[in-house]
Amino acid sequence: MARYLAFDIGGTKIATGFVTLEPGASPRVEDVHTVPTEAVRGGNDVLQRIVALAAARIGESDDIAAVGIGSAGVVDPDTGAIVSSTDLMPDWAGQPLGAAVAAATGLPVAVVNDVVAHGLGEAVHGAGRGYARVLSVGVGTGIGGALIEDGCAVPGAHGVAGHIGHIAHGLGQGVRCSCGTRCGHVEPIASGTGIGTLYNLKKPAGAPPASDGKAVAELVAAGDPYATQILAMSARALGEALGGAANLLDPDAIVISGSVVRSGDVWWHALREGFADGAMALTAPTPLLDGRLGGDAPLVGAAVDASRRTDHACSPVHNCP
Amino acid sequence: MARYLAFDIGGTKIATGFVTLEPGASPRVEDVHTVPTEAVRGGNDVLQRIVALAAARIGESDDIAAVGIGSAGVVDPDTGAIVSSTDLMPDWAGQPLGAAVAAATGLPVAVVNDVVAHGLGEAVHGAGRGYARVLSVGVGTGIGGALIEDGCAVPGAHGVAGHIGHIAHGLGQGVRCSCGTRCGHVEPIASGTGIGTLYNLKKPAGAPPASDGKAVAELVAAGDPYATQILAMSARALGEALGGAANLLDPDAIVISGSVVRSGDVWWHALREGFADGAMALTAPTPLLDGRLGGDAPLVGAAVDASRRTDHACSPVHNCP
């Protein structure tokens, strides 16, 4: 049994909590506190507050083995520094997050991307438990993901592995993706934002625009036939793209989380239909599983990452120290 | 230094040769013989002839460490049996290839898919040498591929991993893929066959049809503007799809082989352009490398597979014994 201080650092809020990992038992997440990120104050300011928060929280407990951090941005898994970030967190790129928290706490610190932390949590202790190779997919404002192999996150050559939102699908052709391309990625038409975009592109003339996927899902719940068609079209496209990803990766399971998976049966049915069409006969039975840990997933995953790395349980190919 | 008997079993021909692997040296491929597969005679007949051939070739040499086989079809990496196959090799599915050759030769036998053997050869001793995680792509009559991690082929949950031809791209929508779908895979518009299909779909009325990508490439070489446009469109689509795959996998390098890569500068230029558009800023620099081993790649890869497996060099996640 070991106890970890875990961070989940996003563009809007920073959550911290204590996670206890015990072989054969479910992880215990306790004393979760949340503070606003106030990202507009800049990366230096955000880092200083995180360091102070880490020092304060470590003082609450005398049996912390290590600190696990899931953070927005592309992370260098070896140093725990932030390699790049979006405009949502100005000056976050370049911050020496891992080193700063290690200096403030005197503890080993492991840093991964927040979407990867989420995926690790679900793969090891959530819906993906028992599956060796898991593709984790997060469908929220954007679409992110992670590849988990034997309980280790695969960082990839540039810390980018798992960016499932940025794979090709024809429905996205001409629609601008958050990465800048218009060549046809799945994110700009299948994320929460993308469902709204797709609805506004295809809605009947005169119908009021929908702000996002939640608004479209509400129209669907109210019986709107256009909204139902658009939501299904979007989910089907995501399913087809995931079917192709399953042909390429052939994972043991695919875990799907995020706000959009709460869009109801229309969404899930079309997703599964698209997946069955895009997947080959041998990969079509790959389980598509609904995430199970909810908001705890990134904290659990950050703790798992810290635990696995301090135990040297990940092979060098996964860049774990 | 160790010597292996290697097989490359395809739908048309069966090649055998002796491969010498020596640390720090290039592999030596010797005494390559080729016989027709005569697949129409059925899987039992093909297997019997392979077994006889293995026994005969082992008799030529008294220092063979193991037999490495790359074979058409989906292979069970643990047993070396054929899990499934296409109509090109009737009754090949179900054949206990590994066990039969082991019984006939008294040697350890490792079997992988032929496209995977090709990828292993290129990743370990060809264009991908020195890169830890390699995506190998073969663009010929169809489009196949393999994921190679630290010199081990990743089989995936169903032996399917690496099927890069069966990922989504909008240009393929409505065009029937060899796997049966019309939802939009990249193979039916970017393989050698697919380039011909695309040309015939888009050619000016009255122009004679092109049989395949080679015919289209010949029209391009003769200055035909339509053929040039189609070849570029096809290569650009493949590049965009590979860009998306790079975002998902983030490999250290992508090695591209097969007859279609000989289509000239128009093809390579459009492929790289599409890749740059489909890849994110961080993955865009991923090297796209031209395969280097040519026809030797599958024999080298089959020997590498036999060598790595008999040395227990691959971790359990790769299903190596």
mmCIF file of N, CA, C and O in Angstrom, chain B residues 27-109:
data_model
loop_
_atom_site.group_PDB
_atom_site.id
_atom_site.type_symbol
_atom_site.label_atom_id
_atom_site.label_comp_id
_atom_site.label_asym_id
_atom_site.label_seq_id
_atom_site.Cartn_x
_atom_site.Cartn_y
_atom_site.Cartn_z
ATOM 1 N N PRO B 27 22.775 -7.878 -42.320
ATOM 2 C CA PRO B 27 22.413 -9.287 -42.508
ATOM 3 C C PRO B 27 22.866 -9.775 -43.889
ATOM 4 O O PRO B 27 22.896 -9.002 -44.841
ATOM 5 N N ARG B 28 23.249 -11.041 -43.973
ATOM 6 C CA ARG B 28 23.661 -11.632 -45.238
ATOM 7 C C ARG B 28 22.566 -12.599 -45.689
ATOM 8 O O ARG B 28 22.202 -13.510 -44.941
ATOM 9 N N VAL B 29 22.034 -12.363 -46.874
ATOM 10 C CA VAL B 29 20.975 -13.207 -47.427
ATOM 11 C C VAL B 29 21.574 -14.021 -48.564
ATOM 12 O O VAL B 29 22.128 -13.466 -49.507
ATOM 13 N N GLU B 30 21.481 -15.351 -48.461
ATOM 14 C CA GLU B 30 22.149 -16.206 -49.449
ATOM 15 C C GLU B 30 21.232 -17.315 -49.967
ATOM 16 O O GLU B 30 20.304 -17.740 -49.265
ATOM 17 N N ASP B 31 21.577 -17.788 -51.177
ATOM 18 C CA ASP B 31 20.913 -18.962 -51.759
ATOM 19 C C ASP B 31 19.395 -18.836 -51.770
ATOM 20 O O ASP B 31 18.680 -19.745 -51.318
ATOM 21 N N VAL B 32 18.916 -17.716 -52.274
ATOM 22 C CA VAL B 32 17.462 -17.518 -52.333
ATOM 23 C C VAL B 32 16.893 -18.317 -53.505
ATOM 24 O O VAL B 32 17.375 -18.201 -54.632
ATOM 25 N N HIS B 33 15.905 -19.150 -53.208
ATOM 26 C CA HIS B 33 15.189 -19.901 -54.252
ATOM 27 C C HIS B 33 13.733 -19.481 -54.216
ATOM 28 O O HIS B 33 13.186 -19.194 -53.148
ATOM 29 N N THR B 34 13.109 -19.489 -55.363
ATOM 30 C CA THR B 34 11.706 -19.114 -55.440
ATOM 31 C C THR B 34 10.930 -20.181 -56.203
ATOM 32 O O THR B 34 11.392 -20.653 -57.244
ATOM 33 N N VAL B 35 9.782 -20.557 -55.656
ATOM 34 C CA VAL B 35 8.890 -21.504 -56.354
ATOM 35 C C VAL B 35 7.484 -20.901 -56.374
ATOM 36 O O VAL B 35 7.145 -20.088 -55.510
ATOM 37 N N PRO B 36 6.679 -21.288 -57.368
ATOM 38 C CA PRO B 36 5.300 -20.772 -57.375
ATOM 39 C C PRO B 36 4.495 -21.360 -56.212
ATOM 40 O O PRO B 36 4.693 -22.515 -55.823
ATOM 41 N N THR B 37 3.604 -20.544 -55.639
ATOM 42 C CA THR B 37 2.789 -21.014 -54.516
ATOM 43 C C THR B 37 1.726 -22.010 -54.968
ATOM 44 O O THR B 37 1.405 -22.953 -54.229
ATOM 45 N N GLU B 38 1.232 -21.806 -56.197
ATOM 46 C CA GLU B 38 0.107 -22.624 -56.700
ATOM 47 C C GLU B 38 -0.991 -22.732 -55.655
ATOM 48 O O GLU B 38 -1.440 -23.823 -55.281
ATOM 49 N N ALA B 39 -1.415 -21.542 -55.218
ATOM 50 C CA ALA B 39 -2.389 -21.454 -54.125
ATOM 51 C C ALA B 39 -3.701 -22.154 -54.453
ATOM 52 O O ALA B 39 -4.379 -22.651 -53.545
ATOM 53 N N VAL B 40 -4.055 -22.200 -55.739
ATOM 54 C CA VAL B 40 -5.338 -22.823 -56.118
ATOM 55 C C VAL B 40 -5.397 -24.296 -55.738
ATOM 56 O O VAL B 40 -6.484 -24.866 -55.644
ATOM 57 N N ARG B 41 -4.235 -24.920 -55.532
ATOM 58 C CA ARG B 41 -4.250 -26.334 -55.122
ATOM 59 C C ARG B 41 -4.703 -26.508 -53.673
ATOM 60 O O ARG B 41 -4.894 -27.639 -53.209
ATOM 61 N N GLY B 42 -4.868 -25.392 -52.966
ATOM 62 C CA GLY B 42 -5.443 -25.456 -51.614
ATOM 63 C C GLY B 42 -4.390 -25.459 -50.527
ATOM 64 O O GLY B 42 -3.220 -25.815 -50.741
ATOM 65 N N GLY B 43 -4.819 -25.078 -49.335
ATOM 66 C CA GLY B 43 -3.913 -24.888 -48.210
ATOM 67 C C GLY B 43 -3.164 -26.141 -47.788
ATOM 68 O O GLY B 43 -1.981 -26.082 -47.454
ATOM 69 N N ASN B 44 -3.836 -27.305 -47.818
ATOM 70 C CA ASN B 44 -3.162 -28.544 -47.407
ATOM 71 C C ASN B 44 -1.980 -28.842 -48.325
ATOM 72 O O ASN B 44 -0.891 -29.203 -47.873
ATOM 73 N N ASP B 45 -2.237 -28.679 -49.623
ATOM 74 C CA ASP B 45 -1.207 -28.945 -50.612
ATOM 75 C C ASP B 45 -0.043 -27.963 -50.461
ATOM 76 O O ASP B 45 1.131 -28.354 -50.506
ATOM 77 N N VAL B 46 -0.367 -26.694 -50.274
ATOM 78 C CA VAL B 46 0.680 -25.678 -50.098
ATOM 79 C C VAL B 46 1.508 -26.021 -48.863
ATOM 80 O O VAL B 46 2.755 -25.996 -48.901
ATOM 81 N N LEU B 47 0.849 -26.373 -47.782
ATOM 82 C CA LEU B 47 1.569 -26.682 -46.549
ATOM 83 C C LEU B 47 2.502 -27.883 -46.738
ATOM 84 O O LEU B 47 3.664 -27.857 -46.311
ATOM 85 N N GLN B 48 1.995 -28.921 -47.392
ATOM 86 C CA GLN B 48 2.842 -30.115 -47.616
ATOM 87 C C GLN B 48 4.106 -29.773 -48.385
ATOM 88 O O GLN B 48 5.198 -30.251 -48.070
ATOM 89 N N ARG B 49 3.945 -28.931 -49.428
ATOM 90 C CA ARG B 49 5.124 -28.559 -50.213
ATOM 91 C C ARG B 49 6.089 -27.690 -49.411
ATOM 92 O O ARG B 49 7.305 -27.801 -49.546
ATOM 93 N N ILE B 50 5.551 -26.822 -48.546
ATOM 94 C CA ILE B 50 6.418 -25.989 -47.692
ATOM 95 C C ILE B 50 7.201 -26.860 -46.720
ATOM 96 O O ILE B 50 8.407 -26.665 -46.503
ATOM 97 N N VAL B 51 6.522 -27.855 -46.151
ATOM 98 C CA VAL B 51 7.178 -28.761 -45.204
ATOM 99 C C VAL B 51 8.316 -29.531 -45.892
ATOM 100 O O VAL B 51 9.436 -29.635 -45.359
ATOM 101 N N ALA B 52 8.035 -30.011 -47.096
ATOM 102 C CA ALA B 52 9.072 -30.742 -47.844
ATOM 103 C C ALA B 52 10.241 -29.828 -48.181
ATOM 104 O O ALA B 52 11.413 -30.220 -48.081
ATOM 105 N N LEU B 53 9.908 -28.604 -48.569
ATOM 106 C CA LEU B 53 10.928 -27.623 -48.924
ATOM 107 C C LEU B 53 11.804 -27.292 -47.710
ATOM 108 O O LEU B 53 13.037 -27.207 -47.809
ATOM 109 N N ALA B 54 11.168 -27.124 -46.544
ATOM 110 C CA ALA B 54 11.911 -26.800 -45.317
ATOM 111 C C ALA B 54 12.876 -27.939 -44.986
ATOM 112 O O ALA B 54 14.060 -27.703 -44.697
ATOM 113 N N ALA B 55 12.372 -29.184 -45.068
ATOM 114 C CA ALA B 55 13.223 -30.341 -44.757
ATOM 115 C C ALA B 55 14.402 -30.413 -45.724
ATOM 116 O O ALA B 55 15.546 -30.653 -45.316
ATOM 117 N N ALA B 56 14.130 -30.162 -47.018
ATOM 118 C CA ALA B 56 15.193 -30.231 -48.023
ATOM 119 C C ALA B 56 16.235 -29.139 -47.803
ATOM 120 O O ALA B 56 17.446 -29.390 -47.843
ATOM 121 N N ARG B 57 15.770 -27.917 -47.524
ATOM 122 C CA ARG B 57 16.706 -26.810 -47.400
ATOM 123 C C ARG B 57 17.538 -26.922 -46.117
ATOM 124 O O ARG B 57 18.702 -26.542 -46.082
ATOM 125 N N ILE B 58 16.935 -27.455 -45.055
ATOM 126 C CA ILE B 58 17.690 -27.660 -43.820
ATOM 127 C C ILE B 58 18.857 -28.612 -44.076
ATOM 128 O O ILE B 58 19.945 -28.465 -43.512
ATOM 129 N N GLY B 59 18.631 -29.571 -44.976
ATOM 130 C CA GLY B 59 19.686 -30.526 -45.332
ATOM 131 C C GLY B 59 20.878 -29.891 -46.031
ATOM 132 O O GLY B 59 21.965 -30.472 -46.074
ATOM 133 N N GLU B 60 20.706 -28.690 -46.565
ATOM 134 C CA GLU B 60 21.802 -28.005 -47.258
ATOM 135 C C GLU B 60 22.819 -27.403 -46.297
ATOM 136 O O GLU B 60 23.870 -26.930 -46.732
ATOM 137 N N SER B 61 22.478 -27.349 -45.019
ATOM 138 C CA SER B 61 23.302 -26.577 -44.085
ATOM 139 C C SER B 61 23.201 -27.219 -42.708
ATOM 140 O O SER B 61 22.136 -27.688 -42.310
ATOM 141 N N ASP B 62 24.313 -27.290 -41.986
ATOM 142 C CA ASP B 62 24.236 -27.945 -40.675
ATOM 143 C C ASP B 62 24.340 -26.956 -39.506
ATOM 144 O O ASP B 62 24.532 -27.355 -38.366
ATOM 145 N N ASP B 63 24.202 -25.658 -39.810
ATOM 146 C CA ASP B 63 24.359 -24.687 -38.720
ATOM 147 C C ASP B 63 23.162 -23.741 -38.603
ATOM 148 O O ASP B 63 23.314 -22.574 -38.275
ATOM 149 N N ILE B 64 21.967 -24.268 -38.883
ATOM 150 C CA ILE B 64 20.780 -23.413 -38.826
ATOM 151 C C ILE B 64 20.237 -23.377 -37.394
ATOM 152 O O ILE B 64 19.936 -24.421 -36.811
ATOM 153 N N ALA B 65 20.094 -22.159 -36.857
ATOM 154 C CA ALA B 65 19.628 -22.003 -35.467
ATOM 155 C C ALA B 65 18.118 -22.144 -35.350
ATOM 156 O O ALA B 65 17.613 -22.668 -34.348
ATOM 157 N N ALA B 66 17.395 -21.665 -36.344
ATOM 158 C CA ALA B 66 15.930 -21.688 -36.276
ATOM 159 C C ALA B 66 15.378 -21.358 -37.651
ATOM 160 O O ALA B 66 16.118 -20.943 -38.550
ATOM 161 N N VAL B 67 14.059 -21.554 -37.806
ATOM 162 C CA VAL B 67 13.382 -21.219 -39.058
ATOM 163 C C VAL B 67 12.477 -20.012 -38.804
ATOM 164 O O VAL B 67 11.702 -20.002 -37.840
ATOM 165 N N GLY B 68 12.610 -18.997 -39.646
ATOM 166 C CA GLY B 68 11.731 -17.822 -39.567
ATOM 167 C C GLY B 68 10.846 -17.782 -40.791
ATOM 168 O O GLY B 68 11.322 -17.927 -41.913
ATOM 169 N N ILE B 69 9.544 -17.610 -40.574
ATOM 170 C CA ILE B 69 8.589 -17.631 -41.689
ATOM 171 C C ILE B 69 7.738 -16.368 -41.682
ATOM 172 O O ILE B 69 7.135 -16.027 -40.660
ATOM 173 N N GLY B 70 7.709 -15.689 -42.802
ATOM 174 C CA GLY B 70 6.721 -14.643 -43.040
ATOM 175 C C GLY B 70 5.707 -15.204 -44.006
ATOM 176 O O GLY B 70 6.077 -15.711 -45.064
ATOM 177 N N SER B 71 4.426 -15.156 -43.637
ATOM 178 C CA SER B 71 3.404 -15.771 -44.486
ATOM 179 C C SER B 71 2.212 -14.857 -44.691
ATOM 180 O O SER B 71 1.811 -14.115 -43.779
ATOM 181 N N ALA B 72 1.622 -14.927 -45.872
ATOM 182 C CA ALA B 72 0.338 -14.277 -46.105
ATOM 183 C C ALA B 72 -0.673 -14.788 -45.085
ATOM 184 O O ALA B 72 -0.588 -15.948 -44.657
ATOM 185 N N GLY B 73 -1.603 -13.927 -44.700
ATOM 186 C CA GLY B 73 -2.643 -14.302 -43.743
ATOM 187 C C GLY B 73 -2.380 -13.727 -42.369
ATOM 188 O O GLY B 73 -1.277 -13.273 -42.063
ATOM 189 N N VAL B 74 -3.413 -13.725 -41.541
ATOM 190 C CA VAL B 74 -3.263 -13.328 -40.140
ATOM 191 C C VAL B 74 -2.730 -14.534 -39.382
ATOM 192 O O VAL B 74 -3.246 -15.641 -39.528
ATOM 193 N N VAL B 75 -1.664 -14.326 -38.608
ATOM 194 C CA VAL B 75 -0.951 -15.423 -37.957
ATOM 195 C C VAL B 75 -1.156 -15.360 -36.437
ATOM 196 O O VAL B 75 -1.132 -14.270 -35.855
ATOM 197 N N ASP B 76 -1.364 -16.499 -35.828
ATOM 198 C CA ASP B 76 -1.326 -16.573 -34.366
ATOM 199 C C ASP B 76 0.147 -16.620 -33.965
ATOM 200 O O ASP B 76 0.828 -17.616 -34.231
ATOM 201 N N PRO B 77 0.660 -15.539 -33.338
ATOM 202 C CA PRO B 77 2.104 -15.500 -33.105
ATOM 203 C C PRO B 77 2.580 -16.548 -32.097
ATOM 204 O O PRO B 77 3.754 -16.916 -32.099
ATOM 205 N N ASP B 78 1.677 -17.037 -31.265
ATOM 206 C CA ASP B 78 2.089 -18.019 -30.260
ATOM 207 C C ASP B 78 2.234 -19.423 -30.849
ATOM 208 O O ASP B 78 3.171 -20.147 -30.525
ATOM 209 N N THR B 79 1.293 -19.803 -31.729
ATOM 210 C CA THR B 79 1.317 -21.174 -32.266
ATOM 211 C C THR B 79 1.888 -21.233 -33.675
ATOM 212 O O THR B 79 2.251 -22.315 -34.137
ATOM 213 N N GLY B 80 1.938 -20.092 -34.377
ATOM 214 C CA GLY B 80 2.384 -20.116 -35.760
ATOM 215 C C GLY B 80 1.339 -20.669 -36.718
ATOM 216 O O GLY B 80 1.633 -20.980 -37.865
ATOM 217 N N ALA B 81 0.100 -20.792 -36.251
ATOM 218 C CA ALA B 81 -0.992 -21.241 -37.125
ATOM 219 C C ALA B 81 -1.570 -20.038 -37.874
ATOM 220 O O ALA B 81 -1.459 -18.899 -37.429
ATOM 221 N N ILE B 82 -2.190 -20.326 -39.032
ATOM 222 C CA ILE B 82 -2.822 -19.264 -39.816
ATOM 223 C C ILE B 82 -4.252 -19.068 -39.300
ATOM 224 O O ILE B 82 -5.057 -19.999 -39.303
ATOM 225 N N VAL B 83 -4.559 -17.846 -38.850
ATOM 226 C CA VAL B 83 -5.867 -17.549 -38.266
ATOM 227 C C VAL B 83 -6.892 -17.264 -39.356
ATOM 228 O O VAL B 83 -8.025 -17.727 -39.309
ATOM 229 N N SER B 84 -6.491 -16.475 -40.335
ATOM 230 C CA SER B 84 -7.417 -16.168 -41.431
ATOM 231 C C SER B 84 -6.603 -15.784 -42.649
ATOM 232 O O SER B 84 -5.419 -15.475 -42.545
ATOM 233 N N SER B 85 -7.238 -15.858 -43.800
ATOM 234 C CA SER B 85 -6.546 -15.536 -45.041
ATOM 235 C C SER B 85 -7.552 -15.033 -46.056
ATOM 236 O O SER B 85 -8.760 -15.140 -45.851
ATOM 237 N N THR B 86 -7.052 -14.458 -47.139
ATOM 238 C CA THR B 86 -7.967 -13.969 -48.171
ATOM 239 C C THR B 86 -8.226 -15.077 -49.186
ATOM 240 O O THR B 86 -7.630 -16.155 -49.135
ATOM 241 N N ASP B 87 -9.101 -14.763 -50.149
ATOM 242 C CA ASP B 87 -9.459 -15.718 -51.207
ATOM 243 C C ASP B 87 -8.264 -16.067 -52.084
ATOM 244 O O ASP B 87 -8.296 -17.059 -52.821
ATOM 245 N N LEU B 88 -7.202 -15.238 -52.019
ATOM 246 C CA LEU B 88 -6.017 -15.525 -52.831
ATOM 247 C C LEU B 88 -5.365 -16.837 -52.406
ATOM 248 O O LEU B 88 -4.641 -17.450 -53.189
ATOM 249 N N MET B 89 -5.578 -17.254 -51.163
ATOM 250 C CA MET B 89 -5.005 -18.522 -50.693
ATOM 251 C C MET B 89 -6.104 -19.363 -50.062
ATOM 252 O O MET B 89 -6.258 -19.397 -48.840
ATOM 253 N N PRO B 90 -6.851 -20.093 -50.890
ATOM 254 C CA PRO B 90 -7.980 -20.869 -50.362
ATOM 255 C C PRO B 90 -7.517 -21.935 -49.364
ATOM 256 O O PRO B 90 -6.476 -22.575 -49.565
ATOM 257 N N ASP B 91 -8.270 -22.088 -48.297
ATOM 258 C CA ASP B 91 -7.979 -23.088 -47.253
ATOM 259 C C ASP B 91 -6.612 -22.890 -46.579
ATOM 260 O O ASP B 91 -6.068 -23.849 -46.012
ATOM 261 N N TRP B 92 -6.075 -21.689 -46.669
ATOM 262 C CA TRP B 92 -4.827 -21.419 -45.946
ATOM 263 C C TRP B 92 -5.130 -21.174 -44.466
ATOM 264 O O TRP B 92 -4.365 -21.572 -43.593
ATOM 265 N N ALA B 93 -6.281 -20.553 -44.188
ATOM 266 C CA ALA B 93 -6.702 -20.347 -42.805
ATOM 267 C C ALA B 93 -6.830 -21.695 -42.104
ATOM 268 O O ALA B 93 -7.360 -22.647 -42.682
ATOM 269 N N GLY B 94 -6.324 -21.767 -40.874
ATOM 270 C CA GLY B 94 -6.409 -22.997 -40.098
ATOM 271 C C GLY B 94 -5.192 -23.895 -40.228
ATOM 272 O O GLY B 94 -5.028 -24.836 -39.447
ATOM 273 N N GLN B 95 -4.326 -23.637 -41.215
ATOM 274 C CA GLN B 95 -3.154 -24.510 -41.390
ATOM 275 C C GLN B 95 -2.163 -24.314 -40.228
ATOM 276 O O GLN B 95 -1.817 -23.182 -39.892
ATOM 277 N N PRO B 96 -1.699 -25.425 -39.621
ATOM 278 C CA PRO B 96 -0.763 -25.339 -38.486
ATOM 279 C C PRO B 96 0.673 -25.166 -38.977
ATOM 280 O O PRO B 96 1.530 -26.030 -38.752
ATOM 281 N N LEU B 97 0.934 -24.040 -39.645
ATOM 282 C CA LEU B 97 2.188 -23.828 -40.353
ATOM 283 C C LEU B 97 3.411 -24.004 -39.453
ATOM 284 O O LEU B 97 4.347 -24.757 -39.780
ATOM 285 N N GLY B 98 3.398 -23.302 -38.308
ATOM 286 C CA GLY B 98 4.564 -23.356 -37.422
ATOM 287 C C GLY B 98 4.836 -24.768 -36.909
ATOM 288 O O GLY B 98 5.973 -25.261 -36.960
ATOM 289 N N ALA B 99 3.789 -25.435 -36.430
ATOM 290 C CA ALA B 99 3.952 -26.772 -35.852
ATOM 291 C C ALA B 99 4.419 -27.774 -36.907
ATOM 292 O O ALA B 99 5.280 -28.631 -36.637
ATOM 293 N N ALA B 100 3.890 -27.660 -38.129
ATOM 294 C CA ALA B 100 4.248 -28.609 -39.184
ATOM 295 C C ALA B 100 5.715 -28.467 -39.581
ATOM 296 O O ALA B 100 6.429 -29.463 -39.763
ATOM 297 N N VAL B 101 6.186 -27.219 -39.702
ATOM 298 C CA VAL B 101 7.587 -27.004 -40.087
ATOM 299 C C VAL B 101 8.521 -27.393 -38.933
ATOM 300 O O VAL B 101 9.609 -27.941 -39.154
ATOM 301 N N ALA B 102 8.092 -27.133 -37.692
ATOM 302 C CA ALA B 102 8.909 -27.529 -36.535
ATOM 303 C C ALA B 102 9.057 -29.046 -36.489
ATOM 304 O O ALA B 102 10.153 -29.581 -36.250
ATOM 305 N N ALA B 103 7.956 -29.759 -36.742
ATOM 306 C CA ALA B 103 8.004 -31.229 -36.719
ATOM 307 C C ALA B 103 8.921 -31.765 -37.817
ATOM 308 O O ALA B 103 9.658 -32.734 -37.614
ATOM 309 N N ALA B 104 8.893 -31.119 -38.989
ATOM 310 C CA ALA B 104 9.677 -31.595 -40.124
ATOM 311 C C ALA B 104 11.162 -31.288 -39.996
ATOM 312 O O ALA B 104 12.002 -31.987 -40.570
ATOM 313 N N THR B 105 11.494 -30.233 -39.270
ATOM 314 C CA THR B 105 12.900 -29.802 -39.220
ATOM 315 C C THR B 105 13.557 -30.068 -37.870
ATOM 316 O O THR B 105 14.784 -30.043 -37.770
ATOM 317 N N GLY B 106 12.765 -30.255 -36.842
ATOM 318 C CA GLY B 106 13.323 -30.406 -35.495
ATOM 319 C C GLY B 106 13.934 -29.117 -34.968
ATOM 320 O O GLY B 106 14.738 -29.134 -34.035
ATOM 321 N N LEU B 107 13.548 -27.990 -35.565
ATOM 322 C CA LEU B 107 14.111 -26.696 -35.151
ATOM 323 C C LEU B 107 13.019 -25.788 -34.601
ATOM 324 O O LEU B 107 11.840 -25.959 -34.921
ATOM 325 N N PRO B 108 13.406 -24.796 -33.781
ATOM 326 C CA PRO B 108 12.422 -23.775 -33.394
ATOM 327 C C PRO B 108 11.946 -23.026 -34.639
ATOM 328 O O PRO B 108 12.754 -22.754 -35.541
ATOM 329 N N VAL B 109 10.656 -22.720 -34.686
ATOM 330 C CA VAL B 109 10.073 -22.023 -35.829
ATOM 331 C C VAL B 109 9.275 -20.823 -35.325
ATOM 332 O O VAL B 109 8.496 -20.952 -34.387
#
